[in-house]
Amino acid sequence: MRYLLALCLAVLFAAPAVAQPAPRGVWLFDKAPSYPGVTMMQVAADGEAIRGAVTTAWYGPMRMLNPSWRDNVLSFDLRNLNDRDRPTRRWTARFIRSGVVLKGDFWSSHLVQTGRRGTAAQAEARAFRFAPALPALGTVPPDGLAATPPMGWSSWNRFAERIDDRTIRAMADAMVASGLRDAGYRYVNIDDGWQGRRDAKGVLHPNAKFPDMKALADYVHARGLKLGIYSSPGPKTCAGYEGSYGHVRQDAQTFAGWGVDYLKYDLCSGEWFYDDADTVKRTYYEMGAALKATGRPIIYSLCQYGRFDVARWGRSVGGHLWRTTGDITDDYRTMSDIGFVRNPKFPHAGPGGWNDPDMLEIGNGGMSDDEYRTHMTLWAMQAAPLVMGHDLRLTSAGARALLENREVIAIDQDALGQQGRRVSRDGDREVWRKDLAGGAMAVALFNRGDEAAAMTLRPETVGLRRITALRDLWRGQAVALDAAFTVPPHGAVLLRVEAE
Ligand code: GLA
């Protein structure tokens, strides 16, 4: 008997470990890291095969791809839209006694969260609520707004999420005191970071930093300015705040009720749900129609980074401007890539609808004066919206000279609304032409090289027979018809040309 017991034990300990089957069930994550805000994980099985999904605040349910189970770890991939070169991201869920540790390299950060096993009923309580179906694509009729490119200021480039009521009021005051309002800048735009929570009726409220949006709008309006705000068609904005997903008409009404005059609508997490031309157009149409239905004139700024040739259809969904590229940053390389390469691809700009190469960085300090002059020249030549992005209280004399030059602004704001284009390129030297109402023309000479370059304007380069008058707009003076310009590295000359 004793031998038998010993034998049994020996067999037991020598036997290979029996693989545990993957657990099935539902796990809830109460305090998940905010991105992508995992709230629930579900694991089921089809015979041997494992099936599963995680639910996130940003994207709703995400199906597990290639799930596998080994050594108490469930590994799976999730679809990733943020990096074309990496269409999926690897995640692991390690099952330990106290729950589950979920880790993902999504957005190159790690998520670590211990969950507790929930019941199906609890899981249902956490179910993601899908928005009602998008409307069929329609057309928002033109409304006469934005006959010339919108001009103003936005909080994002300088302040990002560090914004509050006081700062926005201070910007409105500075816009007036600096003379920028009188130079034509009118919109004071609150970008991402103002949003709080929805109440039981779904009404979106600002966060504590913005105690009274209506009073803020009144303050801005009293200074002869207009107020802009920001949202997303997705559940979350790019910075993780509440988006308009599922509340589009309600939010449009809320904004109009506050007295908002401008909405930037940024795709962000909406790209999960609206990821082809059809759904992206329809989601932008949905808000365009909702804004129109409020009866308030509101400039509608589409921000979906130029996808699906937005310039072709931006107007028809109610847009007055549409971003053509990803985000600008305060360096010459990014600015010039946007200005010289990306924005000019689209020929659809004109009164009522404009290509938007993103906000200005002038005054933020990352470029030289010559580079900032090129920035302003390129934006003016391309009839781009002029939305400043610096702290208006700290506008240096140099920044002011660039931002308040009336003759340069007049090129941007010209009534013909033509987006200028390159007409010649010789190494690093480029000549651009923009026709103006009344028959004159703006011509820009750009030197994209690292050494100063000598440039002259020959009439035939810009398709003219004979030039009769030439005015250097940055210097504010007439120049000789055969003037030779020394254009500094990364610099620009902007001319107003009269011709026969
Ligand atoms: C995106 C936009 C930016 C800015 C941020 C805010 O990146 O392109 O212009 O609005 O979101 O989070």
Short mmCIF file of C-alpha atoms and ligand atoms in Angstrom, two decimals:
data_model
loop_
_atom_site.label_atom_id
_atom_site.label_comp_id
_atom_site.label_asym_id
_atom_site.label_seq_id
_atom_site.Cartn_x
_atom_site.Cartn_y
_atom_site.Cartn_z
CA MET A 1 0.00 0.00 0.00
CA ARG A 2 2.78 2.35 0.96
CA TYR A 3 4.48 1.53 -2.31
CA LEU A 4 1.29 2.16 -4.21
CA LEU A 5 0.91 5.63 -2.66
CA ALA A 6 4.53 6.47 -3.44
CA LEU A 7 4.02 5.32 -6.99
CA CYS A 8 0.89 7.43 -7.34
CA LEU A 9 2.68 10.51 -6.02
CA ALA A 10 5.63 9.89 -8.27
CA VAL A 11 3.35 9.62 -11.30
CA LEU A 12 1.47 12.73 -10.23
CA PHE A 13 4.58 14.87 -9.88
CA ALA A 14 6.28 13.51 -12.97
CA ALA A 15 3.22 14.10 -15.17
CA PRO A 16 3.49 17.09 -17.48
CA ALA A 17 1.46 20.09 -16.25
CA VAL A 18 -1.99 20.08 -17.74
CA ALA A 19 -2.45 23.32 -19.73
CA GLN A 20 -5.11 25.52 -18.22
CA PRO A 21 -7.81 26.50 -20.68
CA ALA A 22 -8.13 30.22 -21.36
CA PRO A 23 -10.54 31.81 -18.91
CA ARG A 24 -13.92 32.86 -20.22
CA GLY A 25 -15.83 35.79 -18.88
CA VAL A 26 -16.04 39.51 -18.52
CA TRP A 27 -13.59 41.78 -16.70
CA LEU A 28 -14.29 45.38 -15.81
CA PHE A 29 -11.61 48.04 -15.47
CA ASP A 30 -12.73 50.79 -13.21
CA LYS A 31 -9.77 53.14 -13.33
CA ALA A 32 -8.27 52.48 -16.72
CA PRO A 33 -5.64 54.91 -18.01
CA SER A 34 -7.43 57.57 -20.00
CA TYR A 35 -6.19 56.45 -23.42
CA PRO A 36 -7.82 54.48 -24.93
CA GLY A 37 -9.88 54.10 -21.77
CA VAL A 38 -10.40 50.34 -21.56
CA THR A 39 -13.58 49.70 -19.60
CA MET A 40 -14.22 46.04 -20.24
CA MET A 41 -12.67 42.87 -21.61
CA GLN A 42 -14.73 39.92 -22.79
CA VAL A 43 -13.35 36.48 -23.57
CA ALA A 44 -15.39 33.65 -25.05
CA ALA A 45 -14.60 30.47 -26.96
CA ASP A 46 -15.66 28.63 -30.06
CA GLY A 47 -14.49 25.13 -29.17
CA GLU A 48 -10.73 25.49 -29.00
CA ALA A 49 -10.62 28.92 -30.53
CA ILE A 50 -10.64 31.99 -28.31
CA ARG A 51 -12.73 35.03 -29.19
CA GLY A 52 -12.67 38.33 -27.39
CA ALA A 53 -13.12 42.07 -27.40
CA VAL A 54 -12.18 45.06 -25.30
CA THR A 55 -14.43 48.08 -24.94
CA THR A 56 -12.81 51.49 -24.81
CA ALA A 57 -14.06 54.98 -24.14
CA TRP A 58 -12.31 56.21 -27.27
CA TYR A 59 -13.31 53.62 -29.82
CA GLY A 60 -16.08 51.47 -28.38
CA PRO A 61 -15.67 47.73 -28.83
CA MET A 62 -12.43 46.54 -30.41
CA ARG A 63 -12.27 42.94 -31.51
CA MET A 64 -9.27 40.89 -30.43
CA LEU A 65 -7.23 39.78 -33.42
CA ASN A 66 -5.13 36.59 -33.32
CA PRO A 67 -5.85 35.81 -29.66
CA SER A 68 -3.69 33.11 -28.11
CA TRP A 69 -3.37 31.73 -24.59
CA ARG A 70 -0.23 30.55 -22.85
CA ASP A 71 1.10 30.49 -19.28
CA ASN A 72 -1.79 32.49 -17.89
CA VAL A 73 -1.34 35.18 -20.50
CA LEU A 74 -3.84 35.99 -23.20
CA SER A 75 -2.10 37.76 -26.09
CA PHE A 76 -3.93 39.51 -28.86
CA ASP A 77 -3.65 42.31 -31.41
CA LEU A 78 -5.88 45.34 -31.77
CA ARG A 79 -6.40 47.35 -34.89
CA ASN A 80 -4.39 50.57 -34.89
CA LEU A 81 -5.27 53.59 -37.02
CA ASN A 82 -2.56 55.89 -35.80
CA ASP A 83 0.35 54.49 -37.72
CA ARG A 84 0.02 53.15 -41.25
CA ASP A 85 3.20 51.17 -40.89
CA ARG A 86 1.80 49.35 -37.85
CA PRO A 87 -1.79 48.37 -38.59
CA THR A 88 -2.07 46.41 -35.33
CA ARG A 89 -0.75 46.66 -31.80
CA ARG A 90 0.07 43.81 -29.47
CA TRP A 91 -1.65 43.53 -26.10
CA THR A 92 -1.38 41.06 -23.27
CA ALA A 93 -3.77 40.21 -20.46
CA ARG A 94 -1.96 38.42 -17.62
CA PHE A 95 -4.31 36.60 -15.29
CA ILE A 96 -3.18 36.73 -11.70
CA ARG A 97 -4.94 35.91 -8.47
CA SER A 98 -6.25 39.40 -7.89
CA GLY A 99 -7.51 39.91 -11.40
CA VAL A 100 -6.03 40.82 -14.74
CA VAL A 101 -3.10 43.01 -15.70
CA LEU A 102 -3.74 44.40 -19.13
CA LYS A 103 -0.81 45.88 -21.02
CA GLY A 104 -0.71 47.41 -24.44
CA ASP A 105 1.89 49.23 -26.42
CA PHE A 106 -0.89 51.16 -28.06
CA TRP A 107 0.17 54.76 -28.66
CA SER A 108 3.55 53.55 -27.42
CA SER A 109 2.46 53.81 -23.81
CA HIS A 110 1.84 50.97 -21.44
CA LEU A 111 -1.47 50.28 -19.85
CA VAL A 112 -1.41 48.45 -16.57
CA GLN A 113 -4.68 47.81 -14.92
CA THR A 114 -5.97 45.29 -12.48
CA GLY A 115 -9.57 44.52 -13.10
CA ARG A 116 -12.09 42.50 -11.22
CA ARG A 117 -14.18 39.80 -12.62
CA GLY A 118 -17.62 41.10 -13.41
CA THR A 119 -20.93 39.57 -14.21
CA ALA A 120 -22.73 39.79 -17.50
CA ALA A 121 -25.18 42.25 -15.97
CA GLN A 122 -22.38 44.58 -14.90
CA ALA A 123 -20.81 44.24 -18.30
CA GLU A 124 -23.99 45.33 -19.93
CA ALA A 125 -24.02 48.41 -17.76
CA ARG A 126 -20.65 49.29 -19.25
CA ALA A 127 -21.68 48.55 -22.82
CA PHE A 128 -20.60 51.17 -25.29
CA ARG A 129 -23.46 53.18 -26.68
CA PHE A 130 -23.25 53.50 -30.41
CA ALA A 131 -24.37 56.76 -31.98
CA PRO A 132 -27.49 56.65 -34.13
CA ALA A 133 -26.84 55.94 -37.80
CA LEU A 134 -25.33 58.79 -39.77
CA PRO A 135 -27.71 60.72 -42.01
CA ALA A 136 -27.56 60.17 -45.75
CA LEU A 137 -25.16 62.59 -47.36
CA GLY A 138 -26.83 65.87 -48.23
CA THR A 139 -25.73 69.34 -49.18
CA VAL A 140 -25.60 72.38 -46.94
CA PRO A 141 -26.39 75.43 -49.09
CA PRO A 142 -23.82 78.26 -49.17
CA ASP A 143 -24.45 80.93 -46.54
CA GLY A 144 -22.21 83.78 -47.62
CA LEU A 145 -19.88 83.42 -44.62
CA ALA A 146 -16.10 83.41 -45.09
CA ALA A 147 -16.14 85.36 -48.35
CA THR A 148 -12.45 85.82 -47.52
CA PRO A 149 -10.29 83.48 -45.39
CA PRO A 150 -11.18 83.67 -41.68
CA MET A 151 -8.71 85.57 -39.49
CA GLY A 152 -8.25 85.19 -35.76
CA TRP A 153 -6.42 83.37 -33.01
CA SER A 154 -6.59 79.88 -31.52
CA SER A 155 -5.38 78.62 -28.18
CA TRP A 156 -3.78 75.35 -29.25
CA ASN A 157 -0.32 76.16 -30.61
CA ARG A 158 0.76 78.14 -27.57
CA PHE A 159 -1.38 76.93 -24.70
CA ALA A 160 -2.58 73.42 -25.62
CA GLU A 161 -4.75 72.32 -22.68
CA ARG A 162 -3.52 75.07 -20.34
CA ILE A 163 -6.50 77.30 -21.04
CA ASP A 164 -9.17 78.91 -18.93
CA ASP A 165 -11.73 81.70 -19.01
CA ARG A 166 -9.22 84.26 -17.78
CA THR A 167 -6.68 83.48 -20.49
CA ILE A 168 -9.27 83.64 -23.26
CA ARG A 169 -10.50 87.01 -21.98
CA ALA A 170 -6.90 88.22 -21.81
CA MET A 171 -6.39 87.17 -25.43
CA ALA A 172 -9.49 89.09 -26.51
CA ASP A 173 -8.18 92.17 -24.70
CA ALA A 174 -4.72 91.76 -26.23
CA MET A 175 -6.19 91.33 -29.70
CA VAL A 176 -7.73 94.75 -29.35
CA ALA A 177 -4.84 96.48 -27.55
CA SER A 178 -2.20 95.21 -29.99
CA GLY A 179 -4.08 96.52 -33.00
CA LEU A 180 -4.55 93.00 -34.35
CA ARG A 181 -8.33 93.27 -34.29
CA ASP A 182 -8.21 96.40 -36.37
CA ALA A 183 -5.83 94.70 -38.77
CA GLY A 184 -8.61 92.15 -39.43
CA TYR A 185 -8.23 89.36 -36.86
CA ARG A 186 -11.65 88.64 -35.35
CA TYR A 187 -12.08 85.07 -34.11
CA VAL A 188 -10.92 84.11 -30.64
CA ASN A 189 -10.99 80.33 -30.77
CA ILE A 190 -10.94 78.00 -27.81
CA ASP A 191 -9.35 74.78 -29.03
CA ASP A 192 -9.26 71.43 -27.19
CA GLY A 193 -9.46 71.31 -23.40
CA TRP A 194 -12.55 73.34 -22.44
CA GLN A 195 -14.96 70.39 -22.15
CA GLY A 196 -16.38 68.98 -18.95
CA ARG A 197 -19.03 66.29 -18.62
CA ARG A 198 -22.51 65.68 -19.95
CA ASP A 199 -25.44 65.93 -17.58
CA ALA A 200 -28.24 63.37 -17.28
CA LYS A 201 -29.93 64.88 -20.32
CA GLY A 202 -26.76 64.61 -22.36
CA VAL A 203 -26.06 68.34 -22.38
CA LEU A 204 -22.34 69.03 -22.54
CA HIS A 205 -20.97 71.43 -19.94
CA PRO A 206 -17.60 73.17 -19.87
CA ASN A 207 -15.08 72.10 -17.25
CA ALA A 208 -14.42 74.12 -14.10
CA LYS A 209 -11.91 76.35 -15.88
CA PHE A 210 -14.77 77.81 -17.92
CA PRO A 211 -17.48 78.65 -15.40
CA ASP A 212 -19.80 80.45 -17.82
CA MET A 213 -19.39 80.09 -21.58
CA LYS A 214 -22.23 82.46 -22.38
CA ALA A 215 -20.65 85.20 -20.27
CA LEU A 216 -17.32 84.55 -21.99
CA ALA A 217 -18.96 84.86 -25.41
CA ASP A 218 -20.58 88.13 -24.31
CA TYR A 219 -17.20 89.43 -23.17
CA VAL A 220 -15.59 88.58 -26.49
CA HIS A 221 -18.50 90.00 -28.50
CA ALA A 222 -18.43 93.25 -26.53
CA ARG A 223 -14.93 93.83 -27.92
CA GLY A 224 -16.02 93.51 -31.52
CA LEU A 225 -14.67 89.96 -31.70
CA LYS A 226 -16.15 86.52 -32.25
CA LEU A 227 -15.85 83.32 -30.26
CA GLY A 228 -14.78 79.93 -31.58
CA ILE A 229 -14.99 76.52 -29.97
CA TYR A 230 -13.81 72.97 -30.67
CA SER A 231 -15.26 69.47 -30.74
CA SER A 232 -14.94 66.07 -32.44
CA PRO A 233 -17.30 63.69 -34.23
CA GLY A 234 -15.76 60.94 -32.08
CA PRO A 235 -16.44 60.04 -28.43
CA LYS A 236 -13.13 61.67 -27.45
CA THR A 237 -11.29 64.68 -28.77
CA CYS A 238 -7.62 64.42 -29.66
CA ALA A 239 -6.63 65.46 -26.14
CA GLY A 240 -9.09 63.01 -24.57
CA TYR A 241 -12.00 65.31 -23.72
CA GLU A 242 -15.66 64.63 -24.38
CA GLY A 243 -16.47 64.64 -28.11
CA SER A 244 -19.83 65.10 -29.84
CA TYR A 245 -20.31 61.44 -30.76
CA GLY A 246 -23.97 60.58 -30.30
CA HIS A 247 -24.80 64.21 -29.38
CA VAL A 248 -24.19 66.11 -32.58
CA ARG A 249 -27.42 68.10 -32.85
CA GLN A 250 -27.54 68.68 -29.12
CA ASP A 251 -24.00 70.08 -29.08
CA ALA A 252 -24.65 72.33 -32.07
CA GLN A 253 -27.61 73.79 -30.16
CA THR A 254 -25.51 74.19 -27.02
CA PHE A 255 -22.78 76.05 -28.91
CA ALA A 256 -25.29 78.30 -30.67
CA GLY A 257 -26.99 78.97 -27.33
CA TRP A 258 -23.73 80.18 -25.85
CA GLY A 259 -23.21 82.54 -28.78
CA VAL A 260 -20.42 80.62 -30.49
CA ASP A 261 -19.47 81.88 -33.96
CA TYR A 262 -16.97 79.26 -35.13
CA LEU A 263 -16.59 75.50 -34.64
CA LYS A 264 -13.47 73.47 -35.34
CA TYR A 265 -14.57 69.87 -35.72
CA ASP A 266 -11.61 67.55 -35.33
CA LEU A 267 -11.88 63.90 -36.41
CA CYS A 268 -9.70 62.40 -33.62
CA SER A 269 -11.32 59.24 -32.20
CA GLY A 270 -14.05 59.61 -34.82
CA GLU A 271 -11.65 58.02 -37.30
CA TRP A 272 -12.42 54.69 -35.69
CA PHE A 273 -16.05 54.86 -36.73
CA TYR A 274 -15.71 56.98 -39.84
CA ASP A 275 -12.78 55.67 -41.76
CA ASP A 276 -13.76 55.83 -45.41
CA ALA A 277 -14.78 58.64 -47.73
CA ASP A 278 -18.48 57.94 -47.33
CA THR A 279 -18.68 57.91 -43.54
CA VAL A 280 -16.24 60.80 -43.11
CA LYS A 281 -18.29 62.97 -45.47
CA ARG A 282 -21.51 62.02 -43.73
CA THR A 283 -20.23 62.71 -40.24
CA TYR A 284 -19.01 66.15 -41.33
CA TYR A 285 -22.31 66.73 -43.10
CA GLU A 286 -24.19 65.76 -39.95
CA MET A 287 -22.56 68.56 -37.95
CA GLY A 288 -22.73 70.99 -40.89
CA ALA A 289 -26.48 70.46 -41.11
CA ALA A 290 -26.84 70.66 -37.33
CA LEU A 291 -25.05 74.01 -37.22
CA LYS A 292 -27.20 75.29 -40.04
CA ALA A 293 -30.33 74.15 -38.20
CA THR A 294 -29.45 76.38 -35.25
CA GLY A 295 -30.03 79.43 -37.45
CA ARG A 296 -26.89 81.08 -36.10
CA PRO A 297 -24.12 82.00 -38.57
CA ILE A 298 -21.25 79.76 -37.49
CA ILE A 299 -18.00 79.27 -39.36
CA TYR A 300 -17.42 75.54 -39.74
CA SER A 301 -13.80 74.39 -39.75
CA LEU A 302 -13.23 70.80 -40.85
CA CYS A 303 -10.21 69.17 -39.30
CA GLN A 304 -9.61 65.70 -40.70
CA TYR A 305 -6.07 66.27 -41.90
CA GLY A 306 -6.91 66.44 -45.62
CA ARG A 307 -8.21 62.90 -45.99
CA PHE A 308 -10.38 61.74 -48.87
CA ASP A 309 -9.67 64.87 -50.88
CA VAL A 310 -11.68 67.03 -48.50
CA ALA A 311 -11.19 70.13 -50.65
CA ARG A 312 -13.56 68.61 -53.22
CA TRP A 313 -16.46 68.19 -50.83
CA GLY A 314 -15.71 70.37 -47.80
CA ARG A 315 -17.99 73.14 -49.03
CA SER A 316 -20.95 70.88 -49.76
CA VAL A 317 -21.08 69.62 -46.16
CA GLY A 318 -21.16 73.22 -44.91
CA GLY A 319 -17.42 73.71 -44.37
CA HIS A 320 -15.86 77.16 -44.69
CA LEU A 321 -12.31 75.88 -44.27
CA TRP A 322 -10.76 72.47 -44.16
CA ARG A 323 -7.37 71.35 -42.96
CA THR A 324 -5.21 69.93 -45.72
CA THR A 325 -2.46 68.42 -43.58
CA GLY A 326 -1.43 67.14 -40.18
CA ASP A 327 -0.44 69.52 -37.40
CA ILE A 328 1.98 72.36 -37.86
CA THR A 329 4.84 72.68 -35.39
CA ASP A 330 7.00 75.69 -34.72
CA ASP A 331 9.93 74.80 -36.96
CA TYR A 332 10.88 75.69 -40.51
CA ARG A 333 10.98 72.12 -41.79
CA THR A 334 7.36 71.34 -40.85
CA MET A 335 6.02 74.76 -41.80
CA SER A 336 7.71 74.73 -45.20
CA ASP A 337 6.66 71.16 -45.90
CA ILE A 338 3.04 72.13 -45.26
CA GLY A 339 3.29 75.44 -47.09
CA PHE A 340 5.32 74.44 -50.14
CA VAL A 341 4.37 70.80 -50.56
CA ARG A 342 1.15 69.70 -48.90
CA ASN A 343 -1.32 72.56 -48.98
CA PRO A 344 -0.88 73.47 -52.67
CA LYS A 345 -2.22 70.12 -53.84
CA PHE A 346 -5.79 71.33 -53.70
CA PRO A 347 -7.24 73.64 -56.32
CA HIS A 348 -10.67 74.14 -54.74
CA ALA A 349 -10.18 77.20 -52.54
CA GLY A 350 -12.19 80.34 -53.14
CA PRO A 351 -14.77 82.63 -51.59
CA GLY A 352 -16.78 80.68 -49.00
CA GLY A 353 -14.36 77.75 -48.66
CA TRP A 354 -10.62 77.65 -48.01
CA ASN A 355 -7.75 75.20 -47.80
CA ASP A 356 -6.39 75.38 -44.27
CA PRO A 357 -2.68 74.60 -43.85
CA ASP A 358 -3.13 75.00 -40.06
CA MET A 359 -2.59 77.84 -37.64
CA LEU A 360 0.24 80.33 -37.62
CA GLU A 361 3.30 79.86 -35.41
CA ILE A 362 4.55 83.44 -35.79
CA GLY A 363 5.48 84.80 -32.37
CA ASN A 364 6.18 81.44 -30.76
CA GLY A 365 9.94 81.65 -31.20
CA GLY A 366 10.85 78.45 -33.05
CA MET A 367 11.76 80.09 -36.36
CA SER A 368 13.90 83.05 -37.41
CA ASP A 369 12.29 86.33 -38.50
CA ASP A 370 13.05 85.44 -42.13
CA GLU A 371 11.42 82.05 -41.72
CA TYR A 372 8.36 83.58 -40.11
CA ARG A 373 8.21 86.07 -43.00
CA THR A 374 8.17 83.09 -45.36
CA HIS A 375 5.40 81.51 -43.22
CA MET A 376 3.20 84.62 -43.52
CA THR A 377 4.04 85.10 -47.21
CA LEU A 378 3.14 81.49 -48.06
CA TRP A 379 -0.12 81.66 -46.12
CA ALA A 380 -1.07 85.00 -47.73
CA MET A 381 -0.17 83.74 -51.22
CA GLN A 382 -2.34 80.67 -50.69
CA ALA A 383 -5.34 82.58 -49.34
CA ALA A 384 -5.02 80.56 -46.14
CA PRO A 385 -7.01 81.31 -43.01
CA LEU A 386 -4.81 83.47 -40.76
CA VAL A 387 -5.32 82.03 -37.30
CA MET A 388 -2.57 83.16 -34.98
CA GLY A 389 -1.21 80.76 -32.41
CA HIS A 390 0.95 82.72 -29.99
CA ASP A 391 0.39 84.50 -26.68
CA LEU A 392 -1.09 87.76 -27.94
CA ARG A 393 0.03 89.57 -24.79
CA LEU A 394 3.62 88.93 -25.79
CA THR A 395 3.50 89.99 -29.43
CA SER A 396 7.00 91.29 -30.18
CA ALA A 397 7.57 94.19 -32.53
CA GLY A 398 8.93 91.69 -35.07
CA ALA A 399 5.86 89.46 -34.89
CA ARG A 400 3.60 92.48 -35.10
CA ALA A 401 5.34 93.69 -38.25
CA LEU A 402 4.61 90.35 -39.87
CA LEU A 403 1.06 89.90 -38.59
CA GLU A 404 -0.21 93.45 -39.00
CA ASN A 405 1.18 94.39 -42.39
CA ARG A 406 -2.00 95.68 -44.07
CA GLU A 407 -0.71 95.21 -47.59
CA VAL A 408 0.23 91.59 -46.97
CA ILE A 409 -3.11 90.90 -45.27
CA ALA A 410 -4.79 92.40 -48.33
CA ILE A 411 -3.13 89.75 -50.50
CA ASP A 412 -4.51 87.00 -48.28
CA GLN A 413 -7.92 88.63 -48.10
CA ASP A 414 -8.17 89.58 -51.76
CA ALA A 415 -11.77 89.37 -52.99
CA LEU A 416 -10.95 87.12 -55.96
CA GLY A 417 -9.99 84.44 -53.46
CA GLN A 418 -7.48 82.72 -55.69
CA GLN A 419 -5.05 80.32 -54.07
CA GLY A 420 -1.66 81.27 -55.45
CA ARG A 421 0.59 78.66 -57.01
CA ARG A 422 4.19 78.06 -57.95
CA VAL A 423 5.02 79.13 -61.50
CA SER A 424 8.73 78.44 -61.55
CA ARG A 425 11.34 76.55 -59.65
CA ASP A 426 15.08 76.75 -60.07
CA GLY A 427 16.88 74.69 -57.45
CA ASP A 428 15.97 76.26 -54.12
CA ARG A 429 14.45 79.34 -55.72
CA GLU A 430 10.74 79.46 -56.38
CA VAL A 431 8.39 82.06 -57.85
CA TRP A 432 4.70 82.00 -56.95
CA ARG A 433 1.83 83.91 -58.51
CA LYS A 434 -1.59 84.88 -57.15
CA ASP A 435 -4.00 86.88 -59.28
CA LEU A 436 -5.84 89.68 -57.51
CA ALA A 437 -9.23 91.25 -58.05
CA GLY A 438 -8.93 94.24 -60.36
CA GLY A 439 -6.18 92.78 -62.51
CA ALA A 440 -3.05 93.17 -60.38
CA MET A 441 -1.02 90.20 -59.19
CA ALA A 442 0.92 89.17 -56.11
CA VAL A 443 4.25 87.50 -56.76
CA ALA A 444 6.39 85.85 -54.11
CA LEU A 445 10.06 85.03 -54.49
CA PHE A 446 11.10 82.25 -52.15
CA ASN A 447 14.57 81.03 -51.32
CA ARG A 448 14.31 77.59 -49.76
CA GLY A 449 18.07 77.16 -49.59
CA ASP A 450 20.51 77.68 -46.75
CA GLU A 451 22.48 80.46 -48.51
CA ALA A 452 21.27 83.91 -49.57
CA ALA A 453 20.11 83.95 -53.20
CA ALA A 454 19.95 86.73 -55.78
CA MET A 455 16.56 86.83 -57.51
CA THR A 456 14.93 89.12 -60.05
CA LEU A 457 11.42 89.02 -61.43
CA ARG A 458 11.20 88.58 -65.18
CA PRO A 459 7.70 89.30 -66.57
CA GLU A 460 7.57 86.11 -68.64
CA THR A 461 8.15 83.98 -65.52
CA VAL A 462 4.72 84.99 -64.26
CA GLY A 463 3.08 85.04 -67.69
CA LEU A 464 3.23 88.80 -68.25
CA ARG A 465 4.37 90.83 -71.23
CA ARG A 466 5.35 94.00 -69.43
CA ILE A 467 5.35 94.98 -65.78
CA THR A 468 4.40 98.59 -65.18
CA ALA A 469 4.77 98.86 -61.40
CA LEU A 470 6.35 96.80 -58.66
CA ARG A 471 5.85 97.22 -54.94
CA ASP A 472 7.77 95.38 -52.22
CA LEU A 473 5.09 94.74 -49.60
CA TRP A 474 7.35 93.78 -46.72
CA ARG A 475 9.41 96.93 -47.19
CA GLY A 476 6.32 98.98 -47.98
CA GLN A 477 7.85 100.75 -50.97
CA ALA A 478 7.87 100.84 -54.75
CA VAL A 479 10.90 99.23 -56.33
CA ALA A 480 12.51 99.42 -59.77
CA LEU A 481 11.02 97.12 -62.40
CA ASP A 482 14.35 95.35 -62.82
CA ALA A 483 15.18 95.31 -59.10
CA ALA A 484 17.54 92.57 -57.97
CA PHE A 485 16.60 91.08 -54.61
CA THR A 486 18.90 89.36 -52.22
CA VAL A 487 16.61 86.82 -50.61
CA PRO A 488 17.98 85.52 -47.30
CA PRO A 489 18.18 81.79 -46.54
CA HIS A 490 14.65 80.42 -45.96
CA GLY A 491 13.42 83.92 -46.79
CA ALA A 492 10.83 85.52 -49.06
CA VAL A 493 10.04 88.69 -50.96
CA LEU A 494 6.42 89.59 -51.59
CA LEU A 495 5.60 91.90 -54.49
CA ARG A 496 2.49 93.51 -55.82
CA VAL A 497 2.73 93.66 -59.58
CA GLU A 498 0.85 95.88 -62.01
CA ALA A 499 1.13 94.96 -65.63
CA GLU A 500 -0.14 95.75 -69.06
C1 GLA B 1 -5.43 67.85 -33.38
C2 GLA B 1 -5.56 69.08 -34.26
C3 GLA B 1 -4.85 70.24 -33.60
C4 GLA B 1 -5.43 70.49 -32.22
C5 GLA B 1 -5.35 69.23 -31.39
C6 GLA B 1 -6.12 69.38 -30.08
O1 GLA B 1 -4.11 67.41 -33.31
O2 GLA B 1 -5.07 68.84 -35.54
O3 GLA B 1 -4.97 71.40 -34.41
O4 GLA B 1 -6.76 70.93 -32.35
O5 GLA B 1 -5.92 68.13 -32.07
O6 GLA B 1 -6.10 68.22 -29.33
#
